[in-house]
Amino acid sequence: MKEMVLYYAPDNTPHTSLLRGVMVQMGVKVKNLTPERCIQRIGYLVGADGVEKRKVSENFQKYAPAMNEEMLVISGFSEERLEELLDKLKKAGVPKINLKAVVTETNAGWTVYQLYEQLREEHAQMQ
């Protein structure tokens, strides 16, 4: 699977261009997580085999949870490339993003919203 980063940023996140610059420099595809994409399964968004697109009703946003924090979902990276990515983000001045995950067999079946809630819960427990 190719390297890809799914990225969610609330409105007016000032360092988004810095983050995108690092991704371009590294040759990594970035997919912005729009509300329409956030109801899809992670595996579908990163192109995993066997994960189908979910059908969505027109009023899905009415039931969508608010996402107020940045989130990175990383797919297809070797351990070395992941370390390189995190190092370059830090050197570029991108503030620490608390909600980060690597795509796994388990979370590939989750929606972006489900992963977001799980990451927020885990982060809160660590504080």
PDB file of C-alpha atoms in Angstrom, residues 4-127:
ATOM      1  CA  MET A   4      -0.787   8.218   2.570  1.00  0.00           C
ATOM      2  CA  VAL A   5      -1.839  10.580   5.312  1.00  0.00           C
ATOM      3  CA  LEU A   6      -5.451  11.352   6.104  1.00  0.00           C
ATOM      4  CA  TYR A   7      -5.559  14.805   7.682  1.00  0.00           C
ATOM      5  CA  TYR A   8      -8.296  16.582   9.564  1.00  0.00           C
ATOM      6  CA  ALA A   9      -7.914  20.187  10.669  1.00  0.00           C
ATOM      7  CA  PRO A  10     -10.535  22.416  12.265  1.00  0.00           C
ATOM      8  CA  ASP A  11     -11.161  25.751  10.562  1.00  0.00           C
ATOM      9  CA  ASN A  12      -8.344  28.292  10.725  1.00  0.00           C
ATOM     10  CA  THR A  13      -5.513  25.902  11.575  1.00  0.00           C
ATOM     11  CA  PRO A  14      -2.530  28.159  10.773  1.00  0.00           C
ATOM     12  CA  HIS A  15       0.142  25.517  10.182  1.00  0.00           C
ATOM     13  CA  THR A  16      -1.715  23.396   7.611  1.00  0.00           C
ATOM     14  CA  SER A  17       0.459  24.764   4.800  1.00  0.00           C
ATOM     15  CA  LEU A  18       3.621  23.783   6.721  1.00  0.00           C
ATOM     16  CA  LEU A  19       2.295  20.248   7.167  1.00  0.00           C
ATOM     17  CA  ARG A  20       1.361  20.001   3.491  1.00  0.00           C
ATOM     18  CA  GLY A  21       4.814  21.269   2.493  1.00  0.00           C
ATOM     19  CA  VAL A  22       6.477  18.439   4.426  1.00  0.00           C
ATOM     20  CA  MET A  23       4.197  15.892   2.767  1.00  0.00           C
ATOM     21  CA  VAL A  24       4.948  17.243  -0.718  1.00  0.00           C
ATOM     22  CA  GLN A  25       8.691  17.247   0.025  1.00  0.00           C
ATOM     23  CA  MET A  26       8.469  13.597   1.105  1.00  0.00           C
ATOM     24  CA  GLY A  27       6.248  12.574  -1.824  1.00  0.00           C
ATOM     25  CA  VAL A  28       3.380  11.549   0.463  1.00  0.00           C
ATOM     26  CA  LYS A  29      -0.232  11.760  -0.673  1.00  0.00           C
ATOM     27  CA  VAL A  30      -2.437  13.769   1.694  1.00  0.00           C
ATOM     28  CA  LYS A  31      -6.191  13.347   1.749  1.00  0.00           C
ATOM     29  CA  ASN A  32      -8.132  16.034   3.609  1.00  0.00           C
ATOM     30  CA  LEU A  33     -10.846  14.655   5.839  1.00  0.00           C
ATOM     31  CA  THR A  34     -14.013  16.502   4.896  1.00  0.00           C
ATOM     32  CA  PRO A  35     -17.282  15.783   6.744  1.00  0.00           C
ATOM     33  CA  GLU A  36     -18.335  13.556   3.823  1.00  0.00           C
ATOM     34  CA  ARG A  37     -15.153  11.511   4.142  1.00  0.00           C
ATOM     35  CA  CYS A  38     -15.384  11.272   7.932  1.00  0.00           C
ATOM     36  CA  ILE A  39     -18.357   8.926   7.709  1.00  0.00           C
ATOM     37  CA  GLN A  40     -16.382   6.521   5.525  1.00  0.00           C
ATOM     38  CA  ARG A  41     -14.272   3.674   6.861  1.00  0.00           C
ATOM     39  CA  ILE A  42     -10.555   4.327   7.219  1.00  0.00           C
ATOM     40  CA  GLY A  43      -9.706   1.343   5.019  1.00  0.00           C
ATOM     41  CA  TYR A  44     -11.818   2.656   2.167  1.00  0.00           C
ATOM     42  CA  LEU A  45     -10.126   6.066   2.329  1.00  0.00           C
ATOM     43  CA  VAL A  46      -6.613   4.586   2.150  1.00  0.00           C
ATOM     44  CA  GLY A  47      -7.515   2.094  -0.580  1.00  0.00           C
ATOM     45  CA  ALA A  48      -7.371  -1.112   1.454  1.00  0.00           C
ATOM     46  CA  ASP A  49      -8.657  -4.233  -0.282  1.00  0.00           C
ATOM     47  CA  GLY A  50     -12.157  -5.346   0.610  1.00  0.00           C
ATOM     48  CA  VAL A  51     -13.366  -2.140   2.261  1.00  0.00           C
ATOM     49  CA  GLU A  52     -16.383  -0.768   0.440  1.00  0.00           C
ATOM     50  CA  LYS A  53     -17.670   2.783   0.292  1.00  0.00           C
ATOM     51  CA  ARG A  54     -20.511   3.374   2.736  1.00  0.00           C
ATOM     52  CA  LYS A  55     -23.813   4.695   1.454  1.00  0.00           C
ATOM     53  CA  VAL A  56     -24.708   7.967   3.070  1.00  0.00           C
ATOM     54  CA  SER A  57     -28.010   9.688   3.646  1.00  0.00           C
ATOM     55  CA  GLU A  58     -28.345  13.316   2.669  1.00  0.00           C
ATOM     56  CA  ASN A  59     -28.739  14.482   6.270  1.00  0.00           C
ATOM     57  CA  PHE A  60     -25.678  12.671   7.669  1.00  0.00           C
ATOM     58  CA  GLN A  61     -24.116  15.901   8.980  1.00  0.00           C
ATOM     59  CA  LYS A  62     -27.057  16.362  11.321  1.00  0.00           C
ATOM     60  CA  TYR A  63     -25.836  13.283  13.231  1.00  0.00           C
ATOM     61  CA  ALA A  64     -22.090  13.765  12.808  1.00  0.00           C
ATOM     62  CA  PRO A  65     -20.109  14.511  15.956  1.00  0.00           C
ATOM     63  CA  ALA A  66     -18.111  17.715  16.194  1.00  0.00           C
ATOM     64  CA  MET A  67     -14.411  17.336  15.511  1.00  0.00           C
ATOM     65  CA  ASN A  68     -12.527  20.181  17.163  1.00  0.00           C
ATOM     66  CA  GLU A  69      -8.985  18.804  17.157  1.00  0.00           C
ATOM     67  CA  GLU A  70      -6.469  18.012  14.446  1.00  0.00           C
ATOM     68  CA  MET A  71      -5.967  14.390  13.503  1.00  0.00           C
ATOM     69  CA  LEU A  72      -3.433  12.491  11.379  1.00  0.00           C
ATOM     70  CA  VAL A  73      -4.080   8.957  10.187  1.00  0.00           C
ATOM     71  CA  ILE A  74      -0.964   7.413   8.676  1.00  0.00           C
ATOM     72  CA  SER A  75      -0.958   4.504   6.225  1.00  0.00           C
ATOM     73  CA  GLY A  76       1.676   2.524   4.347  1.00  0.00           C
ATOM     74  CA  PHE A  77       4.759   3.889   6.128  1.00  0.00           C
ATOM     75  CA  SER A  78       7.756   1.852   7.207  1.00  0.00           C
ATOM     76  CA  GLU A  79       9.005   2.545  10.724  1.00  0.00           C
ATOM     77  CA  GLU A  80      11.918   4.583   9.339  1.00  0.00           C
ATOM     78  CA  ARG A  81       9.685   6.693   7.083  1.00  0.00           C
ATOM     79  CA  LEU A  82       7.273   7.296   9.946  1.00  0.00           C
ATOM     80  CA  GLU A  83      10.121   8.569  12.122  1.00  0.00           C
ATOM     81  CA  GLU A  84      11.318  10.731   9.221  1.00  0.00           C
ATOM     82  CA  LEU A  85       7.816  12.191   8.796  1.00  0.00           C
ATOM     83  CA  LEU A  86       7.434  13.050  12.474  1.00  0.00           C
ATOM     84  CA  ASP A  87      10.933  14.547  12.605  1.00  0.00           C
ATOM     85  CA  LYS A  88      10.343  16.711   9.521  1.00  0.00           C
ATOM     86  CA  LEU A  89       7.004  17.945  10.867  1.00  0.00           C
ATOM     87  CA  LYS A  90       8.710  18.984  14.087  1.00  0.00           C
ATOM     88  CA  LYS A  91      11.595  20.693  12.244  1.00  0.00           C
ATOM     89  CA  ALA A  92       9.116  22.536   9.992  1.00  0.00           C
ATOM     90  CA  GLY A  93       7.478  24.052  13.062  1.00  0.00           C
ATOM     91  CA  VAL A  94       4.240  22.079  12.951  1.00  0.00           C
ATOM     92  CA  PRO A  95       2.924  21.939  16.533  1.00  0.00           C
ATOM     93  CA  LYS A  96       2.448  18.501  18.058  1.00  0.00           C
ATOM     94  CA  ILE A  97      -0.732  16.824  16.841  1.00  0.00           C
ATOM     95  CA  ASN A  98      -2.137  14.827  19.749  1.00  0.00           C
ATOM     96  CA  LEU A  99      -4.537  12.690  17.742  1.00  0.00           C
ATOM     97  CA  LYS A 100      -2.417  10.420  15.541  1.00  0.00           C
ATOM     98  CA  ALA A 101      -2.918   6.839  14.458  1.00  0.00           C
ATOM     99  CA  VAL A 102      -1.428   4.298  12.108  1.00  0.00           C
ATOM    100  CA  VAL A 103      -3.937   2.295  10.072  1.00  0.00           C
ATOM    101  CA  THR A 104      -4.296  -1.232  11.467  1.00  0.00           C
ATOM    102  CA  GLU A 105      -6.481  -4.207  10.568  1.00  0.00           C
ATOM    103  CA  THR A 106      -8.764  -3.235  13.427  1.00  0.00           C
ATOM    104  CA  ASN A 107      -9.200   0.485  12.796  1.00  0.00           C
ATOM    105  CA  ALA A 108      -9.404   0.050   9.003  1.00  0.00           C
ATOM    106  CA  GLY A 109     -13.025  -0.996   9.569  1.00  0.00           C
ATOM    107  CA  TRP A 110     -13.844   2.051  11.688  1.00  0.00           C
ATOM    108  CA  THR A 111     -15.200   5.330  10.408  1.00  0.00           C
ATOM    109  CA  VAL A 112     -13.050   8.423  10.779  1.00  0.00           C
ATOM    110  CA  TYR A 113     -15.477   9.636  13.455  1.00  0.00           C
ATOM    111  CA  GLN A 114     -15.072   6.402  15.427  1.00  0.00           C
ATOM    112  CA  LEU A 115     -11.285   6.656  15.293  1.00  0.00           C
ATOM    113  CA  TYR A 116     -11.421  10.333  16.298  1.00  0.00           C
ATOM    114  CA  GLU A 117     -13.502   9.518  19.382  1.00  0.00           C
ATOM    115  CA  GLN A 118     -11.201   6.617  20.319  1.00  0.00           C
ATOM    116  CA  LEU A 119      -8.083   8.781  19.997  1.00  0.00           C
ATOM    117  CA  ARG A 120      -9.647  11.581  22.059  1.00  0.00           C
ATOM    118  CA  GLU A 121     -10.563   9.101  24.792  1.00  0.00           C
ATOM    119  CA  GLU A 122      -7.059   7.592  24.841  1.00  0.00           C
ATOM    120  CA  HIS A 123      -5.445  11.027  24.894  1.00  0.00           C
ATOM    121  CA  ALA A 124      -7.660  12.145  27.794  1.00  0.00           C
ATOM    122  CA  GLN A 125      -6.711   9.028  29.786  1.00  0.00           C
ATOM    123  CA  MET A 126      -3.018   9.777  29.298  1.00  0.00           C
ATOM    124  CA  GLN A 127      -3.357  13.327  30.638  1.00  0.00           C
TER     125      GLN A 127
END
